[in-house]
mmCIF file of C-alpha atoms in Angstrom:
data_model
loop_
_atom_site.group_PDB
_atom_site.id
_atom_site.type_symbol
_atom_site.label_atom_id
_atom_site.label_comp_id
_atom_site.label_asym_id
_atom_site.label_seq_id
_atom_site.Cartn_x
_atom_site.Cartn_y
_atom_site.Cartn_z
ATOM 1 C CA ALA A 27 -10.626 39.496 -25.160
ATOM 2 C CA GLN A 28 -8.421 41.727 -23.112
ATOM 3 C CA SER A 29 -8.481 45.504 -23.193
ATOM 4 C CA VAL A 30 -7.059 48.474 -21.335
ATOM 5 C CA THR A 31 -8.551 51.904 -20.807
ATOM 6 C CA GLN A 32 -6.504 54.818 -19.566
ATOM 7 C CA LEU A 33 -8.619 57.680 -18.335
ATOM 8 C CA GLY A 34 -7.236 61.007 -19.472
ATOM 9 C CA SER A 35 -4.880 61.431 -22.395
ATOM 10 C CA HIS A 36 -3.186 64.329 -20.581
ATOM 11 C CA VAL A 37 -2.654 64.940 -16.878
ATOM 12 C CA SER A 38 -1.024 68.055 -15.466
ATOM 13 C CA VAL A 39 0.260 68.361 -11.888
ATOM 14 C CA SER A 40 2.436 70.788 -9.992
ATOM 15 C CA GLU A 41 5.864 69.755 -8.791
ATOM 16 C CA GLY A 42 5.484 68.122 -5.374
ATOM 17 C CA ALA A 43 1.830 67.203 -5.907
ATOM 18 C CA LEU A 44 0.340 63.720 -5.992
ATOM 19 C CA VAL A 45 0.442 61.912 -9.317
ATOM 20 C CA LEU A 46 -2.530 59.672 -10.127
ATOM 21 C CA LEU A 47 -2.800 57.988 -13.521
ATOM 22 C CA ARG A 48 -5.844 55.811 -14.012
ATOM 23 C CA CYS A 49 -6.031 52.445 -15.719
ATOM 24 C CA ASN A 50 -8.929 49.998 -16.000
ATOM 25 C CA TYR A 51 -8.611 46.637 -17.646
ATOM 26 C CA SER A 52 -10.807 43.899 -18.977
ATOM 27 C CA SER A 53 -9.683 40.297 -18.916
ATOM 28 C CA SER A 54 -11.439 36.931 -18.841
ATOM 29 C CA VAL A 55 -8.477 35.308 -17.100
ATOM 30 C CA PRO A 56 -6.297 36.498 -14.217
ATOM 31 C CA PRO A 57 -4.208 39.192 -15.814
ATOM 32 C CA TYR A 58 -0.661 40.317 -15.604
ATOM 33 C CA LEU A 59 -0.575 44.102 -15.506
ATOM 34 C CA PHE A 60 2.188 46.527 -16.327
ATOM 35 C CA TRP A 61 3.004 50.208 -16.317
ATOM 36 C CA TYR A 62 5.598 51.430 -18.788
ATOM 37 C CA VAL A 63 7.067 54.926 -19.156
ATOM 38 C CA GLN A 64 8.300 56.563 -22.337
ATOM 39 C CA TYR A 65 10.554 59.600 -22.125
ATOM 40 C CA PRO A 66 10.839 61.848 -25.194
ATOM 41 C CA ASN A 67 12.526 60.197 -28.174
ATOM 42 C CA GLN A 68 13.004 56.913 -26.339
ATOM 43 C CA GLY A 69 11.451 53.482 -26.261
ATOM 44 C CA LEU A 70 9.312 52.264 -23.391
ATOM 45 C CA GLN A 71 10.778 51.006 -20.135
ATOM 46 C CA LEU A 72 9.103 49.058 -17.367
ATOM 47 C CA LEU A 73 7.994 50.953 -14.259
ATOM 48 C CA LEU A 74 6.337 48.055 -12.444
ATOM 49 C CA LYS A 75 4.312 44.910 -12.957
ATOM 50 C CA TYR A 76 1.638 42.908 -11.151
ATOM 51 C CA THR A 77 1.961 39.143 -11.290
ATOM 52 C CA SER A 78 -0.693 37.954 -8.800
ATOM 53 C CA ALA A 79 1.489 38.261 -5.721
ATOM 54 C CA ALA A 80 1.069 41.403 -3.592
ATOM 55 C CA THR A 81 -1.726 43.683 -4.749
ATOM 56 C CA LEU A 82 0.339 46.803 -4.006
ATOM 57 C CA VAL A 83 3.268 46.880 -6.364
ATOM 58 C CA LYS A 84 6.231 49.180 -5.957
ATOM 59 C CA GLY A 85 8.230 50.257 -8.973
ATOM 60 C CA ILE A 86 11.136 52.445 -9.900
ATOM 61 C CA ASN A 87 11.394 56.192 -9.292
ATOM 62 C CA GLY A 88 8.949 56.128 -6.363
ATOM 63 C CA PHE A 89 5.921 54.937 -8.349
ATOM 64 C CA GLU A 90 3.494 52.318 -7.118
ATOM 65 C CA ALA A 91 0.238 50.789 -8.309
ATOM 66 C CA GLU A 92 -2.534 48.875 -6.604
ATOM 67 C CA PHE A 93 -4.385 45.990 -8.209
ATOM 68 C CA LYS A 94 -8.100 46.107 -7.330
ATOM 69 C CA LYS A 95 -9.909 43.129 -8.763
ATOM 70 C CA SER A 96 -13.371 44.339 -7.718
ATOM 71 C CA GLU A 97 -12.836 47.586 -9.620
ATOM 72 C CA THR A 98 -10.754 46.038 -12.441
ATOM 73 C CA SER A 99 -8.300 48.856 -11.894
ATOM 74 C CA PHE A 100 -4.550 49.262 -11.705
ATOM 75 C CA HIS A 101 -3.981 52.962 -11.036
ATOM 76 C CA LEU A 102 -0.456 54.381 -10.878
ATOM 77 C CA THR A 103 0.499 56.815 -8.115
ATOM 78 C CA LYS A 104 3.455 58.780 -6.845
ATOM 79 C CA PRO A 105 3.206 60.902 -3.685
ATOM 80 C CA SER A 106 5.279 63.818 -4.949
ATOM 81 C CA ALA A 107 5.821 64.699 -8.598
ATOM 82 C CA HIS A 108 9.221 65.706 -9.895
ATOM 83 C CA MET A 109 9.979 67.571 -13.089
ATOM 84 C CA SER A 110 11.801 64.493 -14.382
ATOM 85 C CA ASP A 111 8.527 62.516 -14.230
ATOM 86 C CA ALA A 112 7.212 64.352 -17.283
ATOM 87 C CA ALA A 113 6.717 61.579 -19.836
ATOM 88 C CA GLU A 114 4.073 59.375 -21.402
ATOM 89 C CA TYR A 115 2.803 56.463 -19.346
ATOM 90 C CA PHE A 116 1.264 53.283 -20.705
ATOM 91 C CA CYS A 117 -0.777 50.713 -18.850
ATOM 92 C CA ALA A 118 -0.718 47.217 -20.334
ATOM 93 C CA VAL A 119 -2.308 43.815 -19.755
ATOM 94 C CA SER A 120 -0.949 40.431 -20.738
ATOM 95 C CA ASP A 121 -2.474 36.981 -20.826
ATOM 96 C CA THR A 122 -1.027 34.042 -18.940
ATOM 97 C CA ARG A 123 0.884 32.851 -21.950
ATOM 98 C CA GLY A 124 2.507 36.243 -22.106
ATOM 99 C CA PHE A 125 3.036 36.394 -25.814
ATOM 100 C CA LYS A 126 0.685 39.254 -26.458
ATOM 101 C CA THR A 127 0.457 42.415 -24.444
ATOM 102 C CA ILE A 128 -2.339 44.921 -24.947
ATOM 103 C CA PHE A 129 -1.383 48.535 -24.360
ATOM 104 C CA GLY A 130 -3.562 51.445 -23.388
ATOM 105 C CA ALA A 131 -3.607 54.642 -25.428
ATOM 106 C CA GLY A 132 -1.217 56.334 -23.025
ATOM 107 C CA THR A 133 -1.384 59.293 -20.644
ATOM 108 C CA ARG A 134 1.000 62.185 -21.051
ATOM 109 C CA LEU A 135 2.052 63.633 -17.709
ATOM 110 C CA PHE A 136 3.012 67.294 -17.504
ATOM 111 C CA VAL A 137 4.732 68.611 -14.368
ATOM 112 C CA LYS A 138 4.553 72.362 -13.681
ATOM 113 C CA ALA A 139 7.209 74.164 -11.686
ATOM 114 C CA ASP B 28 22.845 45.874 -19.458
ATOM 115 C CA VAL B 29 20.087 44.662 -21.737
ATOM 116 C CA LYS B 30 19.968 46.200 -25.147
ATOM 117 C CA VAL B 31 17.603 46.363 -28.088
ATOM 118 C CA THR B 32 18.820 48.396 -31.033
ATOM 119 C CA GLN B 33 17.006 49.539 -34.151
ATOM 120 C CA SER B 34 18.792 50.265 -37.402
ATOM 121 C CA SER B 35 17.539 53.833 -37.859
ATOM 122 C CA ARG B 36 16.086 56.518 -35.609
ATOM 123 C CA TYR B 37 14.562 58.485 -38.484
ATOM 124 C CA LEU B 38 13.679 57.380 -41.983
ATOM 125 C CA VAL B 39 12.079 59.174 -44.928
ATOM 126 C CA LYS B 40 10.755 57.084 -47.807
ATOM 127 C CA ARG B 41 8.566 57.602 -50.853
ATOM 128 C CA THR B 42 5.242 55.934 -51.531
ATOM 129 C CA GLY B 43 5.715 52.537 -53.134
ATOM 130 C CA GLU B 44 9.247 51.971 -51.852
ATOM 131 C CA LYS B 45 10.161 48.761 -50.065
ATOM 132 C CA VAL B 46 11.292 49.563 -46.534
ATOM 133 C CA PHE B 47 13.325 47.436 -44.153
ATOM 134 C CA LEU B 48 13.424 48.102 -40.419
ATOM 135 C CA GLU B 49 15.877 46.024 -38.455
ATOM 136 C CA CYS B 50 15.976 45.175 -34.773
ATOM 137 C CA VAL B 51 18.724 43.408 -32.866
ATOM 138 C CA GLN B 52 18.692 42.244 -29.236
ATOM 139 C CA ASP B 53 21.679 41.015 -27.258
ATOM 140 C CA MET B 54 19.814 39.256 -24.430
ATOM 141 C CA ASP B 55 19.274 35.858 -26.066
ATOM 142 C CA HIS B 56 15.523 36.423 -25.827
ATOM 143 C CA GLU B 57 13.159 33.991 -27.486
ATOM 144 C CA ASN B 58 10.349 36.408 -28.300
ATOM 145 C CA MET B 59 10.502 39.532 -30.424
ATOM 146 C CA PHE B 60 7.792 42.001 -31.375
ATOM 147 C CA TRP B 61 7.100 44.852 -33.764
ATOM 148 C CA TYR B 62 4.650 47.579 -32.760
ATOM 149 C CA ARG B 63 3.587 50.819 -34.285
ATOM 150 C CA GLN B 64 2.827 53.762 -32.049
ATOM 151 C CA ASP B 65 0.382 56.481 -33.063
ATOM 152 C CA PRO B 66 -0.940 59.374 -30.953
ATOM 153 C CA GLY B 67 -4.107 58.455 -29.116
ATOM 154 C CA LEU B 68 -3.863 54.803 -30.147
ATOM 155 C CA GLY B 69 -1.027 53.593 -27.949
ATOM 156 C CA LEU B 70 0.996 50.655 -29.231
ATOM 157 C CA ARG B 71 -0.492 48.205 -31.671
ATOM 158 C CA LEU B 72 1.096 44.853 -32.373
ATOM 159 C CA ILE B 73 2.045 44.223 -36.000
ATOM 160 C CA TYR B 74 3.840 40.867 -35.805
ATOM 161 C CA PHE B 75 5.687 38.813 -33.257
ATOM 162 C CA SER B 76 8.043 35.870 -33.307
ATOM 163 C CA TYR B 77 8.556 33.267 -30.582
ATOM 164 C CA ASP B 78 11.393 31.433 -32.282
ATOM 165 C CA VAL B 79 13.713 31.572 -35.260
ATOM 166 C CA LYS B 80 11.764 31.363 -38.519
ATOM 167 C CA MET B 81 8.482 31.448 -36.589
ATOM 168 C CA LYS B 82 6.103 34.377 -36.808
ATOM 169 C CA GLU B 83 2.561 35.219 -35.890
ATOM 170 C CA LYS B 84 0.333 38.044 -36.986
ATOM 171 C CA GLY B 85 -0.554 40.670 -34.473
ATOM 172 C CA ASP B 86 -3.519 42.995 -34.609
ATOM 173 C CA ILE B 87 -2.556 45.067 -37.670
ATOM 174 C CA PRO B 88 -0.388 42.941 -40.017
ATOM 175 C CA GLU B 89 -1.787 44.249 -43.308
ATOM 176 C CA GLY B 90 0.883 45.834 -45.473
ATOM 177 C CA TYR B 91 3.738 44.378 -43.404
ATOM 178 C CA SER B 92 5.821 41.240 -43.341
ATOM 179 C CA VAL B 93 8.631 40.066 -41.059
ATOM 180 C CA SER B 94 11.706 37.927 -41.136
ATOM 181 C CA ARG B 95 13.580 36.167 -38.344
ATOM 182 C CA GLU B 96 16.513 34.203 -39.684
ATOM 183 C CA LYS B 97 18.614 34.523 -36.525
ATOM 184 C CA LYS B 98 17.536 34.566 -32.916
ATOM 185 C CA GLU B 99 18.868 38.033 -32.216
ATOM 186 C CA ARG B 100 17.495 39.775 -35.308
ATOM 187 C CA PHE B 101 13.895 40.560 -36.280
ATOM 188 C CA SER B 102 13.160 42.562 -39.412
ATOM 189 C CA LEU B 103 9.992 44.407 -40.358
ATOM 190 C CA ILE B 104 9.325 44.876 -44.059
ATOM 191 C CA LEU B 105 6.945 47.313 -45.674
ATOM 192 C CA GLU B 106 6.452 45.761 -49.103
ATOM 193 C CA SER B 107 5.140 48.953 -50.709
ATOM 194 C CA ALA B 108 5.155 51.894 -48.348
ATOM 195 C CA SER B 109 2.066 54.055 -48.142
ATOM 196 C CA THR B 110 1.463 57.388 -46.429
ATOM 197 C CA ASN B 111 -0.751 55.749 -43.798
ATOM 198 C CA GLN B 112 2.284 53.802 -42.634
ATOM 199 C CA THR B 113 3.915 57.006 -41.415
ATOM 200 C CA SER B 114 4.399 56.237 -37.744
ATOM 201 C CA MET B 115 6.798 55.402 -34.927
ATOM 202 C CA TYR B 116 7.884 51.764 -35.037
ATOM 203 C CA LEU B 117 9.026 50.058 -31.861
ATOM 204 C CA CYS B 118 10.758 46.724 -31.531
ATOM 205 C CA ALA B 119 10.718 44.752 -28.276
ATOM 206 C CA SER B 120 11.971 41.441 -26.939
ATOM 207 C CA THR B 121 11.099 39.282 -23.924
ATOM 208 C CA ASP B 122 12.244 36.259 -22.006
ATOM 209 C CA ARG B 123 10.253 33.066 -22.311
ATOM 210 C CA GLY B 124 9.083 33.412 -18.697
ATOM 211 C CA PRO B 125 5.468 33.281 -17.509
ATOM 212 C CA VAL B 126 5.444 36.984 -16.834
ATOM 213 C CA GLU B 127 7.351 38.814 -19.434
ATOM 214 C CA THR B 128 8.820 42.269 -19.195
ATOM 215 C CA GLN B 129 9.246 43.720 -22.637
ATOM 216 C CA TYR B 130 12.523 45.450 -23.456
ATOM 217 C CA PHE B 131 12.116 48.103 -26.101
ATOM 218 C CA GLY B 132 14.379 49.649 -28.653
ATOM 219 C CA PRO B 133 14.480 53.446 -29.075
ATOM 220 C CA GLY B 134 12.098 53.414 -32.017
ATOM 221 C CA THR B 135 12.244 54.346 -35.695
ATOM 222 C CA ARG B 136 10.226 57.325 -36.807
ATOM 223 C CA LEU B 137 9.191 56.656 -40.401
ATOM 224 C CA LEU B 138 7.824 59.319 -42.713
ATOM 225 C CA VAL B 139 6.355 58.160 -46.020
ATOM 226 C CA LEU B 140 5.915 60.937 -48.581
#
């Protein structure tokens, strides 16, 4: 069975600081991995996805994530936080059939001025 | 621009009422999903459909049913609403590709009194 663990339900950073949101997954088959972002009162939208090509994946708004098989991790980073990055972020894993996606519990990012 | 719409943003119902939540996508996607989102639990899959008139149970189907009579429309039905069904409900759709990005609607926040 697949599962996703996001470490830290809340993360607070200062504007301009590094953003690091942690995600570990469990999967018995090669996974597809996703990061989604949810802004207040909106649905989720895709930030980036890993599909077994390059292990470093670049997404929208300056975010990137690195797939590390040995650590079963897919952490999300951004070099410099902006106030507009304040949102909830979800890591997700999908099986090769792609019908079901398992979502983590989410990490709410706060950005301080 | 891809679009998933949900019939209501906010809904207030009484215990025991039958509740219909509707979702429409304009992308000709094969697969559609209903999730509920609760704080600290992330998104949990209620039902999904991979074709017209086809449906499969997700992880928490109890107390819910679905209907997909047309490709673009996927309805979630609460047969007899209960207070523990107060939640945010999110609809999503995907292509039938091997790696599927989910496109989400804005969500319906349901309060059952």
